[in-house]
Every structure is written in structure tokens, then in C-alpha cells.
């Protein structure tokens, strides 16, 4: 109890002391396993994610689990297929009437697997499908517990990543919620909501509609003491606000609040990626602040942050490369943006994240720009752009709101490169109207700029100026002062 109290009151040194005393003075399985659980959470809160994962894997092996040293795509597919077969016999009625898990070791096995998932997402996301499918399998074979909900949700997530089965993903997400309801685990609802809106609902609900939900989710998680998911939710909220067109000054104020609270609650594992997001917003908004100037934070700039991510924090490196690509694109530094887009892909795992959608959109636009350059490998970049166009043609079936304006703009660029100028003009205008209707003001600005470039090539000076002014107005509504400065020159 004292060990847990120290963790909840952000006293990591005292936690380490109590864990040491427990290990020295008891042979009780229950006491020792609980102490290890608090220890791993403490290590993660201090930013020692890799060490926390190693501890969890060691404990899981002691509990009888076999953890493979390497994960291959074939291995993941095998685990996914076997899980799919097991769950295919699991109806809603069977779920509600399934026996409860009574094997204490299996209960703790699920708890440690569940604990590992967010940490693995940060350092080695390739393991996440394996962990989540294993949780689902154990739940079918040994009975249900509260943590079973996250195994079922993880399976739902894999259905999207591997099979593009959105209907199946929604079905199993609902099943996960039913498990929590069955066990009256209301304290776990904020965590499930955070995961659901981060990985599943973004495919069907308007991006902007999830902002309020994630904000509330963060507050609810904090009220019940789930500090980790309070700040996972808050970090995702800031990313979502920035990428969907919220005014950058509002997003920046939210970032400041989140940064201060993360540092206060020692949530350094989530904090590092947030610093890069904050820096991206400051650059676009021409806001003269240093996001790294926070008490207790030793990192001084993004380069140092990137150094920390090498071989240890793939998700952090991916976030940094994405943010750099995003800023470089809007500043029309296309060659550098392309380099960052490629670096982003090198860090990608099977778990698809919200930024992947936007990476596809912006890398396609970057590709079209570079394909027009005689000094660049035109075919390479046109092929990349066309692959992304095909991807968006598949995605639009899930959400016209989120994907229509993006697809129209990519198709306008493709038509222009193929010489279909009349079609490109129509699609530029349709993309502008769709972005306005669906409240993506920054993407409306991009479409106006590209239409302005089109008119310039056509020699229509008046139309070019009008479109450039419209782009300026959009970026002004977004609060992107750096882009206003660019357009004035």
C-alpha cells in the first residue's frame, strides 16, 4: 500500500526503496508481483521505457509466457489468424456468459501484457499485435477479466491494420466495452475511450468531432488517478487539434498546459513526443517560445530529442520526422520535407497511427511538387504520389468528411501532371469547397495556393492574385503567421 501511495503521489525514489524492501522481506507471490507492477509503472514514468519493458517481459516469462526475440510479418499473421479463428466462435451472448478468469497467475499475465502495450507502442510497436492477440487468446481459454477488454480492443485494432476490416473493428470495440460493463470497471472507461478514438473512430467520425471527447477523456482519466492515459489523451488531443485546423494559438496554449502537467506528474515517456508537437506549432505560428524550457527537463532542443530516440524510441523518432515534414511542407521546403517523409516511413510499424493519414496526404503533395522538377527522379515521386491517391480512394469509403477534400486535391494535382488541365481546375475548386464545408481551413489554404500556382502557369494574373489572397485568409484563420510571412514575400 505504501509503495502504491508513493507512485500515486509522484515519489519515484520512495517507490524504489519500498520495492527493494518488499523483495527482501517477503516470499508472497501476491506482494512481489504487485511490487513489480508498481516498479515498472514508475520506471516508465521516469522515461525508462526500455527498462520497463525488459522487466515486464522477464516477469511474463516467469509466469510461463514465451516471448519471441524477433517478430516477423509472417509471425504476426500467424498469431492474428489463430486469434481470428478462436474469436469467430465468440458471440455477444457467449461473451456476456463466459466464465470469469480465476487462475491468479493468468490474471497477472493479462495485467502485465496490458501494462506493456503502451510502452511497446513507444519503443517497439512491432510487438503490440502479438501482445494484444495473446491477451485475447488467454481470455478465451481461461476466462474473462477486466483486462480482457483491452485484448479484444487490440484485436479490433489489428483488424483495421491487417485486414482493413472496419466493421469488424467496430464490433470488437463494442465487445470490449461490454466486458468493462460486465465487470463494472468504470475506472477503465477513459483508457478504452482514449484508445478507441485514437485508433478506430478516426476512420469514420469527423476528425474535429473527437477533439471534445479526447479532452473530456483526459480529464476523466486524471480524476480517477490514471495519469498515464490522462496524458496520452492530452497529447493526442494536441496533435489532433493541430492537424485538423484548430487555431494555432489555442493549440499552443493547450500544449503549454499539457507540458507543465506532464512534467509535474513525471510522465516523461509521453512527454517527449509532446515537446516535438509543441515545437511544430510554435514554428508555424511564429511564436517566440522554447518548448524545452521546463523545470526538470534536461533536453534542450529537438536534435537532442532525436538522439534519444535512436534505437530506443521509434515512435518518438517517427513523431519528430512527421512534425519536421509538416512544417517543411507548409514552408515549401519540398526536398527537405521529402527526406523527412521517407525517414518517417522507415520508423513505421504495423500499428497505424493518426499521423499516418496525414503523412500519406502530405507526402503525395510533396511527390507531385518534386515530380515537376527536372532535377529530381520524376518517376519515383510520381509513383509514390499515385500510390497515396489510390490509398485515399479506398479510405474515402469510410469517411467522406475526413477524406473527400484531400482526395480531390490529390486528384487535381495528378490531372495537372497528366495534362488534363480542365479536370484539374474543376478538382481544385471542388477540393476548396470540400475543405471549407468540412472545416479543414489549413487544407483549404493549401488548395487555394495550388490553384494560384495553376493560374500563374496559365498566365492569368488576376486569378492568381485572388487565389493567393484566399490562401492568405485561410492561413490567417489558422493562426499560421509563418505562412503569412512567406506569402507576403
Tab-separated table of C-alpha atoms in Angstrom:
chain	number	residue	atom	x	y	z
A	1	UNK	CA	0.000	0.000	0.000
A	2	UNK	CA	2.808	2.405	0.882
A	3	UNK	CA	4.587	1.578	-2.387
A	4	UNK	CA	1.450	2.320	-4.430
A	5	UNK	CA	0.787	5.520	-2.474
A	6	UNK	CA	4.278	6.769	-3.315
A	7	UNK	CA	3.679	6.080	-7.009
A	8	UNK	CA	0.340	7.924	-6.984
A	9	UNK	CA	1.959	10.865	-5.184
A	10	UNK	CA	4.823	11.034	-7.719
A	11	UNK	CA	7.582	9.899	-5.342
A	12	UNK	CA	9.701	7.580	-7.546
A	13	UNK	CA	12.693	7.284	-5.203
A	14	UNK	CA	10.483	6.152	-2.355
A	15	UNK	CA	8.842	3.611	-4.690
A	16	UNK	CA	12.247	2.086	-5.457
A	17	UNK	CA	13.022	1.910	-1.729
A	18	UNK	CA	9.762	0.159	-0.877
A	19	UNK	CA	10.098	-2.295	-3.789
A	20	UNK	CA	13.564	-3.246	-2.554
A	21	UNK	CA	12.247	-3.852	0.965
A	22	UNK	CA	9.351	-5.966	-0.322
A	23	UNK	CA	11.704	-8.156	-2.355
A	24	UNK	CA	13.985	-8.642	0.645
A	25	UNK	CA	11.303	-9.423	3.210
A	26	UNK	CA	8.563	-11.479	1.563
A	27	UNK	CA	8.155	-14.655	-0.436
A	28	UNK	CA	4.491	-13.923	-1.098
A	29	UNK	CA	3.701	-14.185	-4.817
A	30	UNK	CA	0.965	-11.554	-4.482
A	31	UNK	CA	3.141	-8.988	-2.725
A	32	UNK	CA	6.095	-9.465	-5.048
A	33	UNK	CA	4.043	-9.327	-8.257
A	34	UNK	CA	2.254	-6.165	-7.102
A	35	UNK	CA	5.577	-4.564	-6.243
A	36	UNK	CA	6.943	-5.393	-9.699
A	37	UNK	CA	3.822	-3.901	-11.261
A	38	UNK	CA	4.296	-0.566	-9.486
A	39	UNK	CA	8.035	-0.659	-10.221
A	40	UNK	CA	7.516	-0.964	-13.986
A	41	UNK	CA	4.991	1.885	-13.993
A	42	UNK	CA	7.479	4.020	-12.067
A	43	UNK	CA	10.318	3.250	-14.483
A	44	UNK	CA	8.098	4.213	-17.407
A	45	UNK	CA	7.023	7.461	-15.744
A	46	UNK	CA	10.713	8.374	-15.461
A	47	UNK	CA	11.195	7.805	-19.190
A	48	UNK	CA	12.980	4.459	-18.743
A	49	UNK	CA	10.635	2.723	-21.173
A	50	UNK	CA	13.041	0.119	-22.481
A	51	UNK	CA	13.982	-0.927	-18.949
A	52	UNK	CA	10.288	-1.134	-18.001
A	53	UNK	CA	9.554	-3.383	-20.995
A	54	UNK	CA	12.505	-5.642	-20.154
A	55	UNK	CA	11.152	-6.020	-16.591
A	56	UNK	CA	7.672	-6.859	-17.890
A	57	UNK	CA	8.976	-9.466	-20.335
A	58	UNK	CA	11.088	-11.032	-17.577
A	59	UNK	CA	8.020	-11.298	-15.324
A	60	UNK	CA	5.884	-12.720	-18.137
A	61	UNK	CA	8.471	-15.405	-18.772
A	62	UNK	CA	8.389	-16.286	-15.054
A	63	UNK	CA	4.612	-16.550	-15.414
A	64	UNK	CA	5.083	-19.143	-18.160
A	65	UNK	CA	4.841	-16.986	-21.293
A	66	UNK	CA	7.219	-17.365	-24.232
A	67	UNK	CA	8.331	-14.012	-25.601
A	68	UNK	CA	9.976	-14.267	-29.044
A	69	UNK	CA	13.204	-12.389	-29.618
A	70	UNK	CA	12.187	-11.288	-33.097
A	71	UNK	CA	8.822	-10.510	-34.639
A	72	UNK	CA	8.272	-11.059	-38.353
A	73	UNK	CA	5.260	-10.129	-40.509
A	74	UNK	CA	4.627	-13.857	-41.083
A	75	UNK	CA	4.693	-14.430	-37.338
A	76	UNK	CA	2.168	-11.668	-36.746
A	77	UNK	CA	-0.110	-13.035	-39.467
A	78	UNK	CA	0.026	-16.498	-37.891
A	79	UNK	CA	-0.915	-15.133	-34.467
A	80	UNK	CA	-3.646	-12.969	-35.994
A	81	UNK	CA	-5.170	-15.866	-37.951
A	82	UNK	CA	-5.181	-18.176	-34.911
A	83	UNK	CA	-6.798	-15.432	-32.815
A	84	UNK	CA	-9.372	-14.810	-35.520
A	85	UNK	CA	-10.352	-18.476	-35.515
A	86	UNK	CA	-10.695	-18.545	-31.725
A	87	UNK	CA	-12.829	-15.401	-31.598
A	88	UNK	CA	-15.017	-16.391	-34.557
A	89	UNK	CA	-16.980	-18.615	-32.131
A	90	UNK	CA	-17.347	-15.818	-29.578
A	91	UNK	CA	-20.788	-14.192	-29.962
A	92	UNK	CA	-22.150	-11.338	-27.866
A	93	UNK	CA	-24.186	-13.821	-25.805
A	94	UNK	CA	-21.180	-16.050	-25.192
A	95	UNK	CA	-19.178	-13.015	-24.145
A	96	UNK	CA	-21.769	-11.986	-21.576
A	97	UNK	CA	-21.969	-15.530	-20.210
A	98	UNK	CA	-18.312	-16.545	-20.441
A	99	UNK	CA	-16.700	-17.698	-17.174
A	100	UNK	CA	-14.569	-15.306	-15.195
A	101	UNK	CA	-10.833	-15.848	-15.054
A	102	UNK	CA	-9.931	-17.431	-11.721
A	103	UNK	CA	-6.312	-18.506	-12.269
A	104	UNK	CA	-4.376	-15.855	-10.352
A	105	UNK	CA	-1.237	-16.247	-12.440
A	106	UNK	CA	-3.204	-15.845	-15.665
A	107	UNK	CA	-4.865	-12.734	-14.247
A	108	UNK	CA	-1.467	-11.185	-13.610
A	109	UNK	CA	-0.240	-12.356	-17.003
A	110	UNK	CA	-3.006	-10.335	-18.643
A	111	UNK	CA	-2.284	-7.342	-16.419
A	112	UNK	CA	1.381	-7.293	-17.367
A	113	UNK	CA	0.614	-7.770	-21.055
A	114	UNK	CA	-1.849	-4.882	-20.813
A	115	UNK	CA	0.719	-2.779	-18.998
A	116	UNK	CA	3.302	-3.452	-21.699
A	117	UNK	CA	1.192	-2.405	-24.712
A	118	UNK	CA	1.510	1.415	-24.484
A	119	UNK	CA	5.213	1.130	-23.656
A	120	UNK	CA	5.827	-1.200	-26.585
A	121	UNK	CA	3.994	1.242	-28.824
A	122	UNK	CA	6.680	3.780	-27.902
A	123	UNK	CA	9.802	1.623	-28.200
A	124	UNK	CA	8.986	-1.427	-30.326
A	125	UNK	CA	5.471	-1.246	-31.816
A	126	UNK	CA	6.026	-4.440	-33.837
A	127	UNK	CA	5.315	-6.395	-30.642
A	128	UNK	CA	1.937	-4.743	-29.997
A	129	UNK	CA	-0.219	-7.008	-32.244
A	130	UNK	CA	1.406	-10.073	-30.660
A	131	UNK	CA	0.703	-8.850	-27.124
A	132	UNK	CA	-2.896	-7.872	-27.849
A	133	UNK	CA	-3.728	-11.105	-29.665
A	134	UNK	CA	-2.166	-13.098	-26.837
A	135	UNK	CA	-4.420	-11.296	-24.343
A	136	UNK	CA	-7.470	-12.192	-26.430
A	137	UNK	CA	-6.379	-15.833	-26.671
A	138	UNK	CA	-5.822	-16.155	-22.919
A	139	UNK	CA	-9.260	-14.623	-22.290
A	140	UNK	CA	-10.966	-17.201	-24.493
A	141	UNK	CA	-9.097	-20.124	-22.946
A	142	UNK	CA	-9.044	-19.166	-19.251
A	143	UNK	CA	-11.998	-16.831	-18.792
A	144	UNK	CA	-12.598	-13.104	-18.789
A	145	UNK	CA	-11.281	-10.353	-16.564
A	146	UNK	CA	-11.271	-6.557	-16.831
A	147	UNK	CA	-8.047	-6.545	-18.835
A	148	UNK	CA	-9.645	-8.856	-21.409
A	149	UNK	CA	-11.361	-5.756	-22.794
A	150	UNK	CA	-8.013	-4.428	-23.999
A	151	UNK	CA	-7.114	-7.722	-25.621
A	152	UNK	CA	-10.384	-7.581	-27.568
A	153	UNK	CA	-9.793	-3.938	-28.456
A	154	UNK	CA	-6.261	-4.771	-29.573
A	155	UNK	CA	-7.697	-7.456	-31.822
A	156	UNK	CA	-10.114	-4.841	-33.228
A	157	UNK	CA	-7.158	-2.588	-33.931
A	158	UNK	CA	-5.376	-5.409	-35.758
A	159	UNK	CA	-8.452	-5.985	-37.918
A	160	UNK	CA	-8.002	-2.459	-39.283
A	161	UNK	CA	-4.252	-2.670	-39.708
A	162	UNK	CA	-4.067	-6.112	-41.313
A	163	UNK	CA	-7.451	-6.768	-42.905
A	164	UNK	CA	-8.850	-3.235	-43.329
A	165	UNK	CA	-11.974	-4.642	-41.667
A	166	UNK	CA	-13.525	-1.536	-40.133
A	167	UNK	CA	-16.892	-3.182	-39.455
A	168	UNK	CA	-15.206	-5.994	-37.565
A	169	UNK	CA	-13.125	-3.493	-35.627
A	170	UNK	CA	-16.232	-1.615	-34.501
A	171	UNK	CA	-17.902	-4.876	-33.471
A	172	UNK	CA	-14.981	-5.935	-31.275
A	173	UNK	CA	-14.585	-2.445	-29.827
A	174	UNK	CA	-18.211	-2.702	-28.668
A	175	UNK	CA	-17.458	-6.137	-27.241
A	176	UNK	CA	-14.525	-4.668	-25.312
A	177	UNK	CA	-16.835	-2.063	-23.806
A	178	UNK	CA	-19.308	-4.808	-22.840
A	179	UNK	CA	-16.551	-6.591	-20.925
A	180	UNK	CA	-15.840	-3.452	-18.879
A	181	UNK	CA	-19.558	-3.018	-18.228
A	182	UNK	CA	-19.861	-6.634	-17.127
A	183	UNK	CA	-17.099	-6.146	-14.538
A	184	UNK	CA	-18.354	-2.661	-13.625
A	185	UNK	CA	-14.844	-1.411	-14.415
A	186	UNK	CA	-15.825	2.246	-14.805
A	187	UNK	CA	-12.298	3.310	-13.886
A	188	UNK	CA	-11.086	1.741	-17.154
A	189	UNK	CA	-13.529	3.518	-19.462
A	190	UNK	CA	-11.299	6.598	-20.017
A	191	UNK	CA	-8.456	4.327	-21.148
A	192	UNK	CA	-10.660	2.437	-23.607
A	193	UNK	CA	-12.152	5.694	-24.884
A	194	UNK	CA	-8.663	7.099	-25.451
A	195	UNK	CA	-7.645	4.041	-27.473
A	196	UNK	CA	-10.942	3.850	-29.364
A	197	UNK	CA	-10.827	7.460	-30.507
A	198	UNK	CA	-7.116	7.326	-31.290
A	199	UNK	CA	-7.142	4.215	-33.466
A	200	UNK	CA	-10.683	3.258	-34.550
A	201	UNK	CA	-13.128	6.158	-34.549
A	202	UNK	CA	-10.806	8.421	-36.545
A	203	UNK	CA	-11.665	6.341	-39.598
A	204	UNK	CA	-15.378	7.115	-39.536
A	205	UNK	CA	-16.116	10.141	-37.351
A	206	UNK	CA	-15.181	13.697	-38.365
A	207	UNK	CA	-11.714	14.397	-37.022
A	208	UNK	CA	-12.897	17.579	-35.303
A	209	UNK	CA	-15.750	15.736	-33.557
A	210	UNK	CA	-13.321	13.667	-31.499
A	211	UNK	CA	-11.499	16.691	-30.042
A	212	UNK	CA	-14.067	17.355	-27.316
A	213	UNK	CA	-14.244	13.633	-26.496
A	214	UNK	CA	-10.466	13.363	-26.074
A	215	UNK	CA	-10.381	16.475	-23.898
A	216	UNK	CA	-13.069	15.016	-21.643
A	217	UNK	CA	-11.308	11.651	-21.677
A	218	UNK	CA	-8.119	13.264	-20.395
A	219	UNK	CA	-9.990	14.980	-17.567
A	220	UNK	CA	-11.867	11.794	-16.621
A	221	UNK	CA	-8.660	9.731	-16.560
A	222	UNK	CA	-6.966	12.274	-14.304
A	223	UNK	CA	-9.910	12.300	-11.882
A	224	UNK	CA	-9.582	8.554	-11.273
A	225	UNK	CA	-5.784	8.650	-10.980
A	226	UNK	CA	-4.933	7.159	-14.387
A	227	UNK	CA	-2.214	9.717	-15.023
A	228	UNK	CA	-0.681	7.812	-17.943
A	229	UNK	CA	-3.805	7.780	-20.083
A	230	UNK	CA	-4.775	11.273	-18.984
A	231	UNK	CA	-1.659	12.485	-20.768
A	232	UNK	CA	-1.815	10.051	-23.661
A	233	UNK	CA	-5.253	11.550	-24.310
A	234	UNK	CA	-3.985	15.101	-23.867
A	235	UNK	CA	-1.029	14.516	-26.175
A	236	UNK	CA	-3.261	13.049	-28.882
A	237	UNK	CA	-5.666	15.957	-28.392
A	238	UNK	CA	-2.901	18.480	-29.168
A	239	UNK	CA	-1.828	16.541	-32.278
A	240	UNK	CA	-5.408	16.263	-33.483
A	241	UNK	CA	-6.134	19.950	-32.939
A	242	UNK	CA	-3.008	20.969	-34.842
A	243	UNK	CA	-3.603	18.659	-37.800
A	244	UNK	CA	-7.295	19.410	-38.229
A	245	UNK	CA	-7.132	23.188	-38.415
A	246	UNK	CA	-7.726	24.481	-34.870
A	247	UNK	CA	-6.307	27.973	-34.365
A	248	UNK	CA	-2.624	27.521	-33.565
A	249	UNK	CA	-2.612	29.992	-30.667
A	250	UNK	CA	-5.352	27.964	-28.961
A	251	UNK	CA	-3.444	24.751	-29.602
A	252	UNK	CA	-0.259	26.322	-28.273
A	253	UNK	CA	-1.938	27.323	-25.015
A	254	UNK	CA	-3.222	23.784	-24.629
A	255	UNK	CA	0.322	22.475	-25.270
A	256	UNK	CA	1.729	24.680	-22.512
A	257	UNK	CA	-0.812	23.367	-20.011
A	258	UNK	CA	-0.192	19.756	-21.007
A	259	UNK	CA	3.609	20.173	-20.877
A	260	UNK	CA	3.507	21.691	-17.396
A	261	UNK	CA	1.234	18.970	-16.056
A	262	UNK	CA	3.204	16.141	-17.681
A	263	UNK	CA	6.400	17.413	-16.074
A	264	UNK	CA	4.650	17.826	-12.723
A	265	UNK	CA	3.270	14.267	-12.802
A	266	UNK	CA	6.554	12.793	-14.092
A	267	UNK	CA	5.018	11.401	-17.285
A	268	UNK	CA	8.242	11.680	-19.246
A	269	UNK	CA	7.505	8.702	-21.504
A	270	UNK	CA	4.561	10.569	-23.064
A	271	UNK	CA	6.172	13.989	-22.613
A	272	UNK	CA	8.998	13.670	-25.128
A	273	UNK	CA	6.810	13.368	-28.224
A	274	UNK	CA	4.634	16.195	-26.985
A	275	UNK	CA	7.633	18.551	-26.954
A	276	UNK	CA	8.123	17.962	-30.688
A	277	UNK	CA	4.434	18.619	-31.390
A	278	UNK	CA	4.634	21.842	-29.406
A	279	UNK	CA	7.714	22.928	-31.371
A	280	UNK	CA	5.897	22.292	-34.672
A	281	UNK	CA	3.054	24.569	-33.585
A	282	UNK	CA	5.453	27.295	-32.435
A	283	UNK	CA	7.251	27.258	-35.802
A	284	UNK	CA	4.077	27.527	-37.865
A	285	UNK	CA	2.657	30.195	-35.593
A	286	UNK	CA	5.923	32.189	-35.451
A	287	UNK	CA	5.593	32.124	-31.674
A	288	UNK	CA	8.833	33.003	-29.903
A	289	UNK	CA	8.966	30.377	-27.157
A	290	UNK	CA	11.180	27.456	-26.236
A	291	UNK	CA	9.072	24.336	-25.552
A	292	UNK	CA	12.058	22.687	-23.857
A	293	UNK	CA	12.295	25.398	-21.191
A	294	UNK	CA	10.507	23.409	-18.486
A	295	UNK	CA	11.783	22.714	-14.955
A	296	UNK	CA	13.151	19.194	-14.633
A	297	UNK	CA	13.637	18.681	-18.382
A	298	UNK	CA	17.289	18.243	-19.362
A	299	UNK	CA	16.720	18.142	-23.148
A	300	UNK	CA	17.467	21.490	-24.774
A	301	UNK	CA	16.392	21.074	-28.402
A	302	UNK	CA	14.797	18.714	-30.911
A	303	UNK	CA	18.116	17.367	-32.198
A	304	UNK	CA	18.941	16.156	-28.704
A	305	UNK	CA	15.446	14.693	-28.504
A	306	UNK	CA	16.029	12.811	-31.761
A	307	UNK	CA	19.342	11.456	-30.452
A	308	UNK	CA	17.448	9.969	-27.503
A	309	UNK	CA	15.079	8.184	-29.855
A	310	UNK	CA	17.750	6.284	-31.808
A	311	UNK	CA	17.342	2.515	-31.231
A	312	UNK	CA	15.155	3.222	-28.202
A	313	UNK	CA	12.069	5.219	-29.080
A	314	UNK	CA	10.863	4.512	-32.620
A	315	UNK	CA	7.537	6.230	-32.035
A	316	UNK	CA	9.314	9.349	-30.804
A	317	UNK	CA	11.577	9.440	-33.860
A	318	UNK	CA	8.546	8.981	-36.084
A	319	UNK	CA	6.777	11.903	-34.398
A	320	UNK	CA	9.802	14.165	-34.878
A	321	UNK	CA	10.166	13.275	-38.567
A	322	UNK	CA	6.452	13.825	-39.146
A	323	UNK	CA	6.465	17.226	-37.457
A	324	UNK	CA	9.503	18.323	-39.450
A	325	UNK	CA	7.877	17.168	-42.689
A	326	UNK	CA	4.674	19.021	-41.835
A	327	UNK	CA	6.427	22.325	-41.180
A	328	UNK	CA	8.744	21.980	-44.192
A	329	UNK	CA	5.794	21.311	-46.494
A	330	UNK	CA	3.989	24.480	-45.454
A	331	UNK	CA	7.204	26.469	-45.794
A	332	UNK	CA	7.564	24.959	-49.307
A	333	UNK	CA	10.888	23.310	-48.467
A	334	UNK	CA	9.906	20.288	-50.518
A	335	UNK	CA	13.245	18.470	-50.776
A	336	UNK	CA	13.735	18.535	-47.009
A	337	UNK	CA	10.077	17.637	-46.480
A	338	UNK	CA	10.571	14.614	-48.747
A	339	UNK	CA	13.607	13.499	-46.717
A	340	UNK	CA	11.589	13.703	-43.505
A	341	UNK	CA	8.662	11.847	-45.086
A	342	UNK	CA	10.981	8.991	-46.057
A	343	UNK	CA	12.551	8.902	-42.595
A	344	UNK	CA	9.045	8.699	-41.129
A	345	UNK	CA	8.291	5.604	-43.208
A	346	UNK	CA	11.487	3.900	-42.017
A	347	UNK	CA	10.146	4.032	-38.438
A	348	UNK	CA	6.683	2.718	-39.310
A	349	UNK	CA	5.348	-0.486	-37.746
A	350	UNK	CA	2.143	-2.435	-38.355
A	351	UNK	CA	0.165	-0.309	-35.911
A	352	UNK	CA	-1.303	2.559	-37.904
A	353	UNK	CA	-1.462	5.924	-36.181
A	354	UNK	CA	-3.414	9.111	-36.802
A	355	UNK	CA	-0.364	10.823	-38.297
A	356	UNK	CA	-0.105	8.102	-40.976
A	357	UNK	CA	-3.233	9.501	-42.636
A	358	UNK	CA	-1.686	12.948	-42.845
A	359	UNK	CA	1.703	11.585	-43.834
A	360	UNK	CA	0.057	9.957	-46.870
A	361	UNK	CA	-1.647	13.224	-47.813
A	362	UNK	CA	1.401	15.442	-47.488
A	363	UNK	CA	3.892	13.003	-48.983
A	364	UNK	CA	1.617	12.770	-52.036
A	365	UNK	CA	1.551	16.571	-52.364
A	366	UNK	CA	5.323	16.676	-51.889
A	367	UNK	CA	5.671	13.969	-54.519
A	368	UNK	CA	3.661	15.954	-57.058
A	369	UNK	CA	5.846	19.011	-56.436
A	370	UNK	CA	9.072	17.056	-56.877
A	371	UNK	CA	7.746	15.186	-59.920
A	372	UNK	CA	7.577	18.563	-61.690
A	373	UNK	CA	11.265	19.238	-61.056
A	374	UNK	CA	13.620	18.238	-63.888
A	375	UNK	CA	16.468	17.632	-61.447
A	376	UNK	CA	14.504	15.123	-59.362
A	377	UNK	CA	13.643	11.483	-60.079
A	378	UNK	CA	10.226	12.271	-61.563
A	379	UNK	CA	9.053	8.679	-61.937
A	380	UNK	CA	9.923	7.791	-58.339
A	381	UNK	CA	7.918	10.659	-56.892
A	382	UNK	CA	5.016	10.311	-59.274
A	383	UNK	CA	4.766	6.615	-58.342
A	384	UNK	CA	4.776	7.496	-54.634
A	385	UNK	CA	2.096	10.144	-55.142
A	386	UNK	CA	-0.099	7.825	-57.216
A	387	UNK	CA	0.122	5.113	-54.543
A	388	UNK	CA	-1.199	7.588	-51.988
A	389	UNK	CA	-4.008	8.645	-54.334
A	390	UNK	CA	-5.065	5.001	-54.572
A	391	UNK	CA	-4.951	4.750	-50.771
A	392	UNK	CA	-7.264	7.735	-50.348
A	393	UNK	CA	-9.686	6.274	-52.889
A	394	UNK	CA	-10.025	3.352	-50.500
A	395	UNK	CA	-10.248	5.471	-47.362
A	396	UNK	CA	-12.990	7.779	-48.636
A	397	UNK	CA	-15.446	4.895	-48.352
A	398	UNK	CA	-15.080	5.138	-44.577
A	399	UNK	CA	-15.494	8.910	-44.204
A	400	UNK	CA	-16.344	11.463	-46.850
A	401	UNK	CA	-15.950	14.190	-44.231
A	402	UNK	CA	-12.325	13.382	-43.433
A	403	UNK	CA	-11.022	12.297	-46.810
A	404	UNK	CA	-13.012	13.932	-49.635
A	405	UNK	CA	-11.168	17.252	-49.820
A	406	UNK	CA	-7.811	15.502	-49.576
A	407	UNK	CA	-8.591	13.067	-52.383
A	408	UNK	CA	-9.961	15.831	-54.628
A	409	UNK	CA	-6.816	17.886	-54.164
A	410	UNK	CA	-4.540	14.928	-54.891
A	411	UNK	CA	-6.574	14.107	-57.992
A	412	UNK	CA	-6.311	17.736	-59.127
A	413	UNK	CA	-2.531	17.537	-58.868
A	414	UNK	CA	-2.490	14.200	-60.686
A	415	UNK	CA	-4.678	15.526	-63.505
A	416	UNK	CA	-2.386	18.536	-63.905
A	417	UNK	CA	0.689	16.335	-64.200
A	418	UNK	CA	-1.075	14.127	-66.721
A	419	UNK	CA	-2.050	17.168	-68.806
A	420	UNK	CA	-5.802	17.089	-68.063
A	421	UNK	CA	-5.931	20.795	-67.194
A	422	UNK	CA	-9.703	21.245	-67.342
A	423	UNK	CA	-10.276	18.364	-64.952
A	424	UNK	CA	-7.581	19.660	-62.618
A	425	UNK	CA	-9.194	23.102	-62.409
A	426	UNK	CA	-12.546	21.533	-61.522
A	427	UNK	CA	-10.993	19.336	-58.878
A	428	UNK	CA	-9.039	22.210	-57.296
A	429	UNK	CA	-12.286	24.142	-56.897
A	430	UNK	CA	-14.112	21.080	-55.582
A	431	UNK	CA	-11.282	20.456	-53.085
A	432	UNK	CA	-11.539	24.044	-51.848
A	433	UNK	CA	-15.301	23.772	-51.381
A	434	UNK	CA	-14.998	20.394	-49.633
A	435	UNK	CA	-12.257	21.633	-47.271
A	436	UNK	CA	-14.381	24.660	-46.380
A	437	UNK	CA	-17.506	22.551	-45.846
A	438	UNK	CA	-15.641	20.058	-43.671
A	439	UNK	CA	-13.783	22.754	-41.708
A	440	UNK	CA	-10.185	21.974	-42.697
A	441	UNK	CA	-9.152	25.611	-43.027
A	442	UNK	CA	-5.424	24.874	-43.403
A	443	UNK	CA	-6.055	22.355	-46.184
A	444	UNK	CA	-8.353	24.851	-47.874
A	445	UNK	CA	-5.378	27.222	-47.809
A	446	UNK	CA	-3.170	24.602	-49.483
A	447	UNK	CA	-5.774	24.087	-52.219
A	448	UNK	CA	-6.036	27.828	-52.847
A	449	UNK	CA	-2.243	28.063	-53.114
A	450	UNK	CA	-2.059	25.221	-55.601
A	451	UNK	CA	-4.858	26.735	-57.666
A	452	UNK	CA	-2.963	30.033	-57.551
A	453	UNK	CA	0.114	28.261	-58.973
A	454	UNK	CA	-2.079	26.727	-61.670
A	455	UNK	CA	-3.382	30.176	-62.732
A	456	UNK	CA	0.161	31.532	-62.723
A	457	UNK	CA	1.223	28.857	-65.213
A	458	UNK	CA	-1.796	29.750	-67.322
A	459	UNK	CA	-0.720	33.414	-67.302
A	460	UNK	CA	-3.896	34.585	-65.534
A	461	UNK	CA	-2.516	37.182	-63.125
A	462	UNK	CA	-5.842	38.347	-61.657
A	463	UNK	CA	-6.987	34.823	-60.803
A	464	UNK	CA	-3.560	34.009	-59.379
A	465	UNK	CA	-3.688	37.001	-57.008
A	466	UNK	CA	-7.241	36.271	-55.922
A	467	UNK	CA	-6.368	32.681	-55.039
A	468	UNK	CA	-3.225	33.737	-53.216
A	469	UNK	CA	-5.273	36.207	-51.166
A	470	UNK	CA	-7.772	33.445	-50.350
A	471	UNK	CA	-4.897	31.202	-49.186
A	472	UNK	CA	-3.599	34.066	-47.028
A	473	UNK	CA	-7.029	34.435	-45.394
A	474	UNK	CA	-7.183	30.700	-44.631
A	475	UNK	CA	-3.743	30.642	-43.048
A	476	UNK	CA	-4.628	33.744	-41.048
A	477	UNK	CA	-7.726	31.948	-39.689
A	478	UNK	CA	-5.455	29.020	-38.803
A	479	UNK	CA	-3.045	31.339	-36.975
A	480	UNK	CA	-0.069	30.272	-39.119
A	481	UNK	CA	1.880	33.528	-39.063
A	482	UNK	CA	4.973	31.910	-40.594
A	483	UNK	CA	2.938	31.213	-43.728
A	484	UNK	CA	1.619	34.770	-43.842
A	485	UNK	CA	5.212	35.993	-43.854
A	486	UNK	CA	6.005	33.610	-46.711
A	487	UNK	CA	3.040	34.755	-48.787
A	488	UNK	CA	3.913	38.438	-48.277
A	489	UNK	CA	7.360	37.994	-49.847
